[in-house]
mmCIF file of C-alpha atoms in Angstrom:
data_model
loop_
_atom_site.group_PDB
_atom_site.id
_atom_site.type_symbol
_atom_site.label_atom_id
_atom_site.label_comp_id
_atom_site.label_asym_id
_atom_site.label_seq_id
_atom_site.Cartn_x
_atom_site.Cartn_y
_atom_site.Cartn_z
ATOM 1 C CA MET A 353 -0.289 -0.101 0.247
ATOM 2 C CA SER A 354 1.151 3.372 -0.752
ATOM 3 C CA ALA A 355 0.048 6.278 2.045
ATOM 4 C CA SER A 356 0.305 8.930 -0.500
ATOM 5 C CA LEU A 357 -1.807 7.652 -3.273
ATOM 6 C CA ALA A 358 -5.705 7.830 -2.954
ATOM 7 C CA PHE A 359 -7.839 5.882 -6.477
ATOM 8 C CA VAL A 360 -10.720 8.843 -7.390
ATOM 9 C CA PHE A 361 -13.690 7.233 -9.256
ATOM 10 C CA PRO A 362 -16.040 9.748 -11.826
ATOM 11 C CA GLY A 363 -19.601 9.730 -11.737
ATOM 12 C CA GLN A 364 -21.901 10.394 -14.558
ATOM 13 C CA GLY A 365 -20.441 12.952 -17.786
ATOM 14 C CA SER A 366 -17.422 10.341 -18.209
ATOM 15 C CA GLN A 367 -19.190 8.163 -20.553
ATOM 16 C CA SER A 368 -18.411 8.076 -24.241
ATOM 17 C CA LEU A 369 -19.135 5.503 -26.962
ATOM 18 C CA ARG A 370 -15.916 3.303 -27.604
ATOM 19 C CA MET A 371 -14.735 4.101 -23.820
ATOM 20 C CA LEU A 372 -11.984 1.753 -23.140
ATOM 21 C CA ALA A 373 -12.068 0.039 -26.496
ATOM 22 C CA ASP A 374 -8.000 0.289 -26.993
ATOM 23 C CA LEU A 375 -7.931 -1.445 -23.686
ATOM 24 C CA GLY A 376 -10.542 -4.181 -24.488
ATOM 25 C CA ALA A 377 -9.195 -5.386 -27.326
ATOM 26 C CA GLN A 378 -5.488 -5.620 -25.466
ATOM 27 C CA LYS A 379 -6.411 -6.582 -21.756
ATOM 28 C CA PRO A 380 -8.806 -9.454 -21.571
ATOM 29 C CA LEU A 381 -8.911 -8.968 -17.820
ATOM 30 C CA VAL A 382 -11.151 -5.450 -19.579
ATOM 31 C CA LEU A 383 -13.752 -7.786 -21.359
ATOM 32 C CA ASP A 384 -14.137 -10.468 -18.313
ATOM 33 C CA THR A 385 -15.495 -7.373 -16.554
ATOM 34 C CA PHE A 386 -17.983 -6.253 -18.565
ATOM 35 C CA GLN A 387 -19.222 -9.812 -19.474
ATOM 36 C CA GLN A 388 -19.589 -9.840 -15.136
ATOM 37 C CA ALA A 389 -21.418 -7.071 -15.467
ATOM 38 C CA SER A 390 -23.473 -7.920 -18.442
ATOM 39 C CA ASP A 391 -24.504 -11.464 -16.733
ATOM 40 C CA ALA A 392 -26.114 -9.869 -13.436
ATOM 41 C CA LEU A 393 -28.384 -7.387 -16.162
ATOM 42 C CA GLY A 394 -29.464 -9.656 -18.715
ATOM 43 C CA TYR A 395 -27.745 -7.569 -21.703
ATOM 44 C CA ASP A 396 -24.260 -6.887 -23.161
ATOM 45 C CA LEU A 397 -22.579 -3.955 -21.950
ATOM 46 C CA TRP A 398 -19.549 -3.733 -23.852
ATOM 47 C CA ALA A 399 -21.864 -4.079 -27.008
ATOM 48 C CA LEU A 400 -23.823 -0.954 -26.011
ATOM 49 C CA THR A 401 -20.245 1.404 -24.760
ATOM 50 C CA GLN A 402 -19.031 0.675 -28.049
ATOM 51 C CA GLU A 403 -21.761 0.075 -30.207
ATOM 52 C CA GLY A 404 -24.454 2.198 -28.462
ATOM 53 C CA PRO A 405 -26.482 3.874 -29.312
ATOM 54 C CA ALA A 406 -25.219 6.591 -27.380
ATOM 55 C CA GLU A 407 -28.774 7.902 -26.371
ATOM 56 C CA SER A 408 -29.174 4.641 -24.956
ATOM 57 C CA LEU A 409 -25.722 4.870 -23.258
ATOM 58 C CA ASN A 410 -26.950 8.235 -22.191
ATOM 59 C CA GLN A 411 -30.243 6.907 -20.315
ATOM 60 C CA THR A 412 -29.544 7.302 -16.503
ATOM 61 C CA ASP A 413 -30.195 3.498 -15.904
ATOM 62 C CA LYS A 414 -27.130 2.343 -18.566
ATOM 63 C CA THR A 415 -25.011 5.381 -18.132
ATOM 64 C CA GLN A 416 -24.343 4.478 -14.731
ATOM 65 C CA PRO A 417 -23.656 0.415 -14.302
ATOM 66 C CA ALA A 418 -21.688 1.673 -17.654
ATOM 67 C CA ILE A 419 -19.086 4.022 -15.738
ATOM 68 C CA LEU A 420 -19.224 1.771 -12.863
ATOM 69 C CA THR A 421 -18.015 -1.300 -14.740
ATOM 70 C CA ALA A 422 -15.314 0.342 -16.577
ATOM 71 C CA SER A 423 -14.368 2.001 -13.876
ATOM 72 C CA VAL A 424 -13.779 -1.151 -12.063
ATOM 73 C CA ALA A 425 -12.548 -3.193 -14.805
ATOM 74 C CA LEU A 426 -9.671 -0.459 -14.498
ATOM 75 C CA TRP A 427 -8.872 -1.037 -11.665
ATOM 76 C CA ARG A 428 -8.679 -4.327 -11.522
ATOM 77 C CA LEU A 429 -5.839 -3.482 -14.644
ATOM 78 C CA TRP A 430 -3.825 -1.532 -12.248
ATOM 79 C CA LEU A 431 -3.746 -4.366 -9.323
ATOM 80 C CA ALA A 432 -3.078 -7.187 -11.698
ATOM 81 C CA GLU A 433 -0.294 -4.867 -13.987
ATOM 82 C CA GLY A 434 1.573 -4.420 -10.267
ATOM 83 C CA GLY A 435 -0.333 -1.607 -9.471
ATOM 84 C CA ALA A 436 0.171 0.166 -5.589
ATOM 85 C CA ALA A 437 -2.874 -0.735 -3.563
ATOM 86 C CA PRO A 438 -4.345 2.816 -2.275
ATOM 87 C CA ALA A 439 -4.407 4.059 1.258
ATOM 88 C CA PHE A 440 -8.033 5.554 0.562
ATOM 89 C CA VAL A 441 -10.949 5.757 -2.026
ATOM 90 C CA ALA A 442 -13.405 8.236 -3.116
ATOM 91 C CA GLY A 443 -15.985 8.898 -5.384
ATOM 92 C CA HIS A 444 -17.675 11.654 -7.131
ATOM 93 C CA SER A 445 -21.217 10.821 -6.779
ATOM 94 C CA LEU A 446 -22.653 7.913 -8.417
ATOM 95 C CA GLY A 447 -18.110 7.260 -8.671
ATOM 96 C CA GLU A 448 -18.978 6.656 -4.658
ATOM 97 C CA TYR A 449 -20.137 3.217 -5.840
ATOM 98 C CA SER A 450 -17.335 2.487 -7.783
ATOM 99 C CA ALA A 451 -15.767 3.633 -4.922
ATOM 100 C CA LEU A 452 -17.027 0.936 -2.642
ATOM 101 C CA VAL A 453 -16.143 -2.160 -4.951
ATOM 102 C CA ALA A 454 -12.738 -1.040 -5.059
ATOM 103 C CA ALA A 455 -12.789 -1.113 -1.238
ATOM 104 C CA GLY A 456 -14.340 -4.785 -1.013
ATOM 105 C CA SER A 457 -17.788 -3.499 0.508
ATOM 106 C CA LEU A 458 -19.515 -4.545 -2.803
ATOM 107 C CA ASN A 459 -19.402 -6.864 -5.251
ATOM 108 C CA LEU A 460 -19.459 -6.260 -8.854
ATOM 109 C CA ALA A 461 -22.873 -8.100 -9.358
ATOM 110 C CA ASP A 462 -24.654 -6.501 -6.414
ATOM 111 C CA ALA A 463 -22.752 -2.641 -7.741
ATOM 112 C CA VAL A 464 -24.155 -3.015 -10.987
ATOM 113 C CA LYS A 465 -28.055 -3.743 -9.960
ATOM 114 C CA LEU A 466 -28.151 -1.173 -7.361
ATOM 115 C CA VAL A 467 -26.983 1.417 -9.860
ATOM 116 C CA GLU A 468 -29.298 0.574 -12.247
ATOM 117 C CA ARG A 469 -31.979 0.519 -9.872
ATOM 118 C CA ARG A 470 -30.989 4.169 -8.694
ATOM 119 C CA GLY A 471 -30.828 5.294 -12.292
ATOM 120 C CA GLN A 472 -34.314 3.822 -12.444
ATOM 121 C CA LEU A 473 -35.352 5.575 -9.623
ATOM 122 C CA MET A 474 -34.369 8.877 -10.033
ATOM 123 C CA GLN A 475 -35.303 8.673 -13.955
ATOM 124 C CA GLU A 476 -39.043 8.115 -11.977
ATOM 125 C CA ALA A 477 -38.963 10.727 -9.211
ATOM 126 C CA VAL A 478 -38.870 14.026 -11.458
ATOM 127 C CA PRO A 479 -40.214 13.075 -15.077
ATOM 128 C CA ALA A 480 -37.977 14.114 -18.379
ATOM 129 C CA GLY A 481 -38.151 18.091 -18.848
ATOM 130 C CA GLN A 482 -39.500 18.646 -15.709
ATOM 131 C CA GLY A 483 -35.762 19.103 -13.461
ATOM 132 C CA GLY A 484 -32.908 20.402 -14.667
ATOM 133 C CA MET A 485 -28.982 20.919 -13.980
ATOM 134 C CA ALA A 486 -26.416 24.050 -14.374
ATOM 135 C CA ALA A 487 -22.934 24.661 -13.779
ATOM 136 C CA ILE A 488 -22.318 28.234 -12.733
ATOM 137 C CA LEU A 489 -18.354 28.999 -13.571
ATOM 138 C CA GLY A 490 -16.317 31.856 -11.467
ATOM 139 C CA LEU A 491 -18.661 32.838 -8.292
ATOM 140 C CA GLU A 492 -18.279 31.784 -4.662
ATOM 141 C CA ASP A 493 -19.996 29.674 -3.542
ATOM 142 C CA ALA A 494 -22.258 32.061 -0.946
ATOM 143 C CA ASP A 495 -23.082 33.420 -3.920
ATOM 144 C CA VAL A 496 -24.557 30.690 -5.767
ATOM 145 C CA ILE A 497 -26.285 29.346 -2.915
ATOM 146 C CA ALA A 498 -27.820 33.067 -2.569
ATOM 147 C CA ALA A 499 -28.682 33.326 -6.131
ATOM 148 C CA CYS A 500 -30.296 29.944 -5.481
ATOM 149 C CA ALA A 501 -32.753 31.149 -2.994
ATOM 150 C CA GLU A 502 -33.492 34.510 -4.167
ATOM 151 C CA ALA A 503 -34.645 32.262 -7.778
ATOM 152 C CA ALA A 504 -36.212 29.695 -5.618
ATOM 153 C CA ASN A 505 -40.280 30.987 -5.408
ATOM 154 C CA GLY A 506 -41.301 28.027 -3.699
ATOM 155 C CA GLU A 507 -39.871 25.429 -6.071
ATOM 156 C CA VAL A 508 -36.961 23.704 -5.961
ATOM 157 C CA VAL A 509 -33.152 24.749 -7.049
ATOM 158 C CA SER A 510 -30.290 24.630 -5.267
ATOM 159 C CA ALA A 511 -26.198 24.213 -5.172
ATOM 160 C CA VAL A 512 -25.568 20.486 -5.202
ATOM 161 C CA ASN A 513 -22.161 19.758 -7.162
ATOM 162 C CA PHE A 514 -18.965 21.851 -4.945
ATOM 163 C CA ASN A 515 -16.449 20.598 -7.726
ATOM 164 C CA SER A 516 -13.577 23.116 -7.452
ATOM 165 C CA PRO A 517 -13.422 27.013 -6.259
ATOM 166 C CA GLY A 518 -15.148 28.635 -9.213
ATOM 167 C CA GLN A 519 -16.849 25.550 -10.396
ATOM 168 C CA VAL A 520 -20.763 24.466 -8.626
ATOM 169 C CA VAL A 521 -23.266 22.637 -10.309
ATOM 170 C CA ILE A 522 -26.981 23.717 -9.735
ATOM 171 C CA ALA A 523 -30.142 21.639 -10.132
ATOM 172 C CA GLY A 524 -34.019 21.434 -9.338
ATOM 173 C CA SER A 525 -37.140 22.130 -11.505
ATOM 174 C CA LYS A 526 -36.893 23.349 -14.992
ATOM 175 C CA ALA A 527 -37.838 26.945 -14.407
ATOM 176 C CA ALA A 528 -36.418 27.629 -11.151
ATOM 177 C CA VAL A 529 -33.039 26.643 -12.256
ATOM 178 C CA GLU A 530 -33.311 28.936 -14.888
ATOM 179 C CA ARG A 531 -34.065 32.283 -12.920
ATOM 180 C CA ALA A 532 -30.529 30.616 -10.754
ATOM 181 C CA ILE A 533 -28.761 30.916 -14.175
ATOM 182 C CA GLU A 534 -29.965 34.628 -14.356
ATOM 183 C CA ALA A 535 -29.961 35.102 -10.911
ATOM 184 C CA CYS A 536 -25.987 34.288 -11.084
ATOM 185 C CA LYS A 537 -25.131 36.091 -13.834
ATOM 186 C CA ALA A 538 -26.379 39.205 -12.326
ATOM 187 C CA ARG A 539 -24.094 38.277 -9.961
ATOM 188 C CA GLY A 540 -21.142 38.286 -12.213
ATOM 189 C CA ALA A 541 -21.273 34.594 -12.875
ATOM 190 C CA LYS A 542 -18.171 34.192 -16.027
ATOM 191 C CA ARG A 543 -20.682 31.330 -17.488
ATOM 192 C CA ALA A 544 -23.730 29.445 -16.534
ATOM 193 C CA LEU A 545 -24.348 26.209 -18.299
ATOM 194 C CA PRO A 546 -27.719 24.361 -18.224
ATOM 195 C CA LEU A 547 -26.720 21.193 -18.590
ATOM 196 C CA PRO A 548 -27.336 18.510 -21.257
ATOM 197 C CA VAL A 549 -28.918 15.805 -18.401
ATOM 198 C CA SER A 550 -32.442 14.157 -17.859
ATOM 199 C CA VAL A 551 -32.305 13.960 -13.727
ATOM 200 C CA PRO A 552 -31.987 17.170 -11.411
ATOM 201 C CA SER A 553 -29.393 14.859 -9.406
ATOM 202 C CA HIS A 554 -28.954 15.988 -5.996
ATOM 203 C CA CYS A 555 -31.175 17.923 -4.870
ATOM 204 C CA ALA A 556 -34.327 17.458 -2.536
ATOM 205 C CA LEU A 557 -36.766 16.646 -5.599
ATOM 206 C CA MET A 558 -34.191 13.230 -5.530
ATOM 207 C CA LYS A 559 -35.572 12.635 -1.844
ATOM 208 C CA PRO A 560 -38.686 10.145 -3.134
ATOM 209 C CA ALA A 561 -36.448 8.247 -5.185
ATOM 210 C CA ALA A 562 -33.484 7.584 -1.943
ATOM 211 C CA GLU A 563 -37.183 6.345 0.095
ATOM 212 C CA ARG A 564 -37.197 4.021 -2.191
ATOM 213 C CA PHE A 565 -33.865 3.574 -2.840
ATOM 214 C CA ALA A 566 -34.019 2.398 1.026
ATOM 215 C CA GLU A 567 -35.215 -1.366 0.440
ATOM 216 C CA SER A 568 -32.382 -2.409 -2.229
ATOM 217 C CA VAL A 569 -29.792 -0.815 -0.002
ATOM 218 C CA GLN A 570 -30.554 -3.171 2.127
ATOM 219 C CA ALA A 571 -31.319 -5.841 0.517
ATOM 220 C CA ILE A 572 -27.898 -6.460 -0.585
ATOM 221 C CA ALA A 573 -24.546 -8.476 1.905
ATOM 222 C CA TRP A 574 -21.969 -5.365 2.820
ATOM 223 C CA GLN A 575 -19.034 -5.902 4.132
ATOM 224 C CA ALA A 576 -17.036 -3.066 5.564
ATOM 225 C CA PRO A 577 -14.795 -1.273 3.733
ATOM 226 C CA GLN A 578 -11.108 -2.554 3.532
ATOM 227 C CA ILE A 579 -9.955 0.556 1.954
ATOM 228 C CA PRO A 580 -10.852 3.636 4.065
ATOM 229 C CA LEU A 581 -13.546 5.408 2.033
ATOM 230 C CA VAL A 582 -14.155 9.646 1.901
ATOM 231 C CA GLN A 583 -18.225 9.565 1.178
ATOM 232 C CA ASN A 584 -19.498 12.620 -0.535
ATOM 233 C CA VAL A 585 -22.110 13.592 1.932
ATOM 234 C CA SER A 586 -19.700 14.314 5.133
ATOM 235 C CA ALA A 587 -16.792 14.611 2.920
ATOM 236 C CA GLN A 588 -15.077 12.375 6.259
ATOM 237 C CA VAL A 589 -13.603 8.969 6.145
ATOM 238 C CA VAL A 590 -16.766 6.642 6.708
ATOM 239 C CA ARG A 591 -16.003 3.455 8.240
ATOM 240 C CA ASP A 592 -19.319 2.646 10.266
ATOM 241 C CA LEU A 593 -21.777 0.562 7.578
ATOM 242 C CA GLU A 594 -24.668 2.058 8.903
ATOM 243 C CA THR A 595 -23.229 6.012 8.805
ATOM 244 C CA LEU A 596 -22.314 4.194 5.044
ATOM 245 C CA LYS A 597 -25.697 3.427 3.619
ATOM 246 C CA ARG A 598 -27.247 6.110 5.468
ATOM 247 C CA ASP A 599 -25.157 8.269 3.789
ATOM 248 C CA LEU A 600 -25.056 6.619 0.698
ATOM 249 C CA LEU A 601 -28.983 7.240 0.185
ATOM 250 C CA ALA A 602 -28.221 10.882 1.590
ATOM 251 C CA GLN A 603 -26.333 11.365 -1.545
ATOM 252 C CA LEU A 604 -29.154 11.215 -4.168
ATOM 253 C CA TYR A 605 -30.217 14.623 -2.497
ATOM 254 C CA MET A 606 -27.390 16.168 -0.654
ATOM 255 C CA PRO A 607 -24.686 18.097 -2.459
ATOM 256 C CA VAL A 608 -21.293 16.204 -3.686
ATOM 257 C CA ARG A 609 -18.740 18.217 -2.142
ATOM 258 C CA TRP A 610 -15.759 17.357 -3.806
ATOM 259 C CA VAL A 611 -13.422 19.975 -3.681
ATOM 260 C CA GLU A 612 -13.644 19.221 0.810
ATOM 261 C CA THR A 613 -13.591 15.536 -0.273
ATOM 262 C CA ILE A 614 -9.770 16.287 -2.119
ATOM 263 C CA GLN A 615 -9.008 18.589 0.589
ATOM 264 C CA CYS A 616 -9.959 15.565 3.581
ATOM 265 C CA LEU A 617 -7.662 13.157 1.078
ATOM 266 C CA ALA A 618 -4.933 15.810 0.871
ATOM 267 C CA ALA A 619 -4.818 16.494 4.702
ATOM 268 C CA GLN A 620 -4.220 12.562 5.420
ATOM 269 C CA GLY A 621 -1.357 12.860 3.050
ATOM 270 C CA ALA A 622 -2.764 11.253 -0.043
ATOM 271 C CA THR A 623 -1.949 13.807 -2.822
ATOM 272 C CA ARG A 624 -1.330 11.506 -5.384
ATOM 273 C CA LEU A 625 -4.355 10.748 -7.002
ATOM 274 C CA VAL A 626 -5.879 7.931 -9.854
ATOM 275 C CA GLU A 627 -8.897 8.849 -11.590
ATOM 276 C CA CYS A 628 -9.685 5.825 -12.060
ATOM 277 C CA GLY A 629 -12.384 5.461 -15.363
ATOM 278 C CA PRO A 630 -13.087 6.616 -18.269
ATOM 279 C CA GLY A 631 -12.791 10.191 -19.484
ATOM 280 C CA THR A 632 -10.490 12.766 -17.287
ATOM 281 C CA VAL A 633 -12.887 14.673 -15.750
ATOM 282 C CA LEU A 634 -11.448 14.732 -11.654
ATOM 283 C CA ALA A 635 -7.923 15.688 -13.351
ATOM 284 C CA GLY A 636 -9.318 18.730 -14.213
ATOM 285 C CA LEU A 637 -10.694 19.455 -10.911
ATOM 286 C CA ASN A 638 -8.476 18.074 -8.473
ATOM 287 C CA LYS A 639 -5.764 20.598 -9.133
ATOM 288 C CA ARG A 640 -8.158 23.515 -8.621
ATOM 289 C CA CYS A 641 -9.217 21.773 -5.131
ATOM 290 C CA ALA A 642 -6.390 21.480 -3.125
ATOM 291 C CA GLU A 643 -2.212 22.479 -2.983
ATOM 292 C CA GLY A 644 0.451 19.857 -4.433
ATOM 293 C CA VAL A 645 -2.016 17.330 -5.204
ATOM 294 C CA SER A 646 -1.358 15.223 -8.395
ATOM 295 C CA THR A 647 -4.019 13.020 -10.918
ATOM 296 C CA ALA A 648 -3.217 10.453 -13.056
ATOM 297 C CA ASN A 649 -5.697 9.000 -15.348
ATOM 298 C CA ILE A 650 -5.688 5.025 -16.024
ATOM 299 C CA ASN A 651 -8.166 5.261 -19.385
ATOM 300 C CA THR A 652 -6.126 3.788 -22.502
ATOM 301 C CA PRO A 653 -3.382 1.834 -22.271
ATOM 302 C CA GLU A 654 -0.541 4.784 -22.367
ATOM 303 C CA ALA A 655 -2.482 5.869 -19.238
ATOM 304 C CA ILE A 656 -1.998 3.088 -17.310
ATOM 305 C CA ALA A 657 1.384 2.214 -18.834
ATOM 306 C CA ALA A 658 2.436 5.597 -17.658
ATOM 307 C CA ALA A 659 0.591 6.079 -14.529
ATOM 308 C CA LEU A 660 2.416 2.603 -13.548
ATOM 309 C CA ALA A 661 5.523 3.771 -13.878
ATOM 310 C CA ALA A 662 5.849 6.586 -12.522
ATOM 311 C CA GLN A 663 4.775 4.726 -9.601
ATOM 312 C CA ALA A 664 8.563 2.629 -10.018
#
C-alpha cells in the first residue's frame, strides 16, 4: 500500500461511445469484467458502450452501470499489472459506488444492479423535461447559494456539486434553475450553462427516490470497507457500515462536496491521485481543490503504462 496514493472514481458525464476500446482489445480482464456485469444485468453492456446508440448509453439507468463497470475494470487492471494499493478511495456521486467495489464493500454484480435501480428511481422521481441542472462558473459558493435562494420562489433549486473553487453545479425544477441562472449572471458569474441531463441530481426533488432506494440498499450483503473511503455527503472517512449506507441514500438529495473530499485526502497525506474511470473530468477539478495534489489517469493503454511507471 502507498500512503500517499488515493484512487478517485468519476460519476455521470464521463461516459462516451467506445470508451476503453483500446484496453478492451489488449486486456482480456477488461472484457471479463464487462461480461460479469452483463450477466448480472441481462444485456451486453460492452456492446452498448462500444456500439451505442449514444441515446441509450446516456440514459441514466444505462450510464450508471456502464461507468461503474469501466471503473472497476480499470481498478482490476491496475492491481493485476502490479499497481500499488491506495491508502484511500473516493468517488464523485455515482463514483462512490465504484469506490465501494474497490474497497471490497460491494461485489460487482450487486453494484451494477444497484446503480441500475438507482438510475431508474432517479428518472422516475422527476419526469423528463421537468428538472434541470446548470454549471455556474466564476462565482463564490456563497453567491451561488444566495442566487438559488433568491430564485426559488417556492420551487426547488439548490447548489448540488461543489466541484472546484469557482465551479458549482445547481439543480432543481426547470423554471427555478432558469431563474437561478439569471440570478447568478446578475451576480457576476463568468458563465452559467444548462447541462444536457435528464435528472436533477442531488437536490430535494430526489428525496422520493432515496426513500424507495432504501429497500434495495438494505437487501444487499455489505462488507466493511477494506480501504478507507471518503464519502460525498460528509467529506470524511466513513468506516461504520450503517453510517455509510445512510449517507449513500442521503447522497441522492444532498450536495457532492468534492472540494472538501480532495482537501480531506490531501490532509491525510494522499496527494497522488489516480482517476480510475473513463474520461479525465476529475483530473481537471482536483488540481484546483487542494495544493500539491496531482492526478494521473489510467483510461488508455498509454495512460496506465505511464501511471505504473511513475510509481516505480
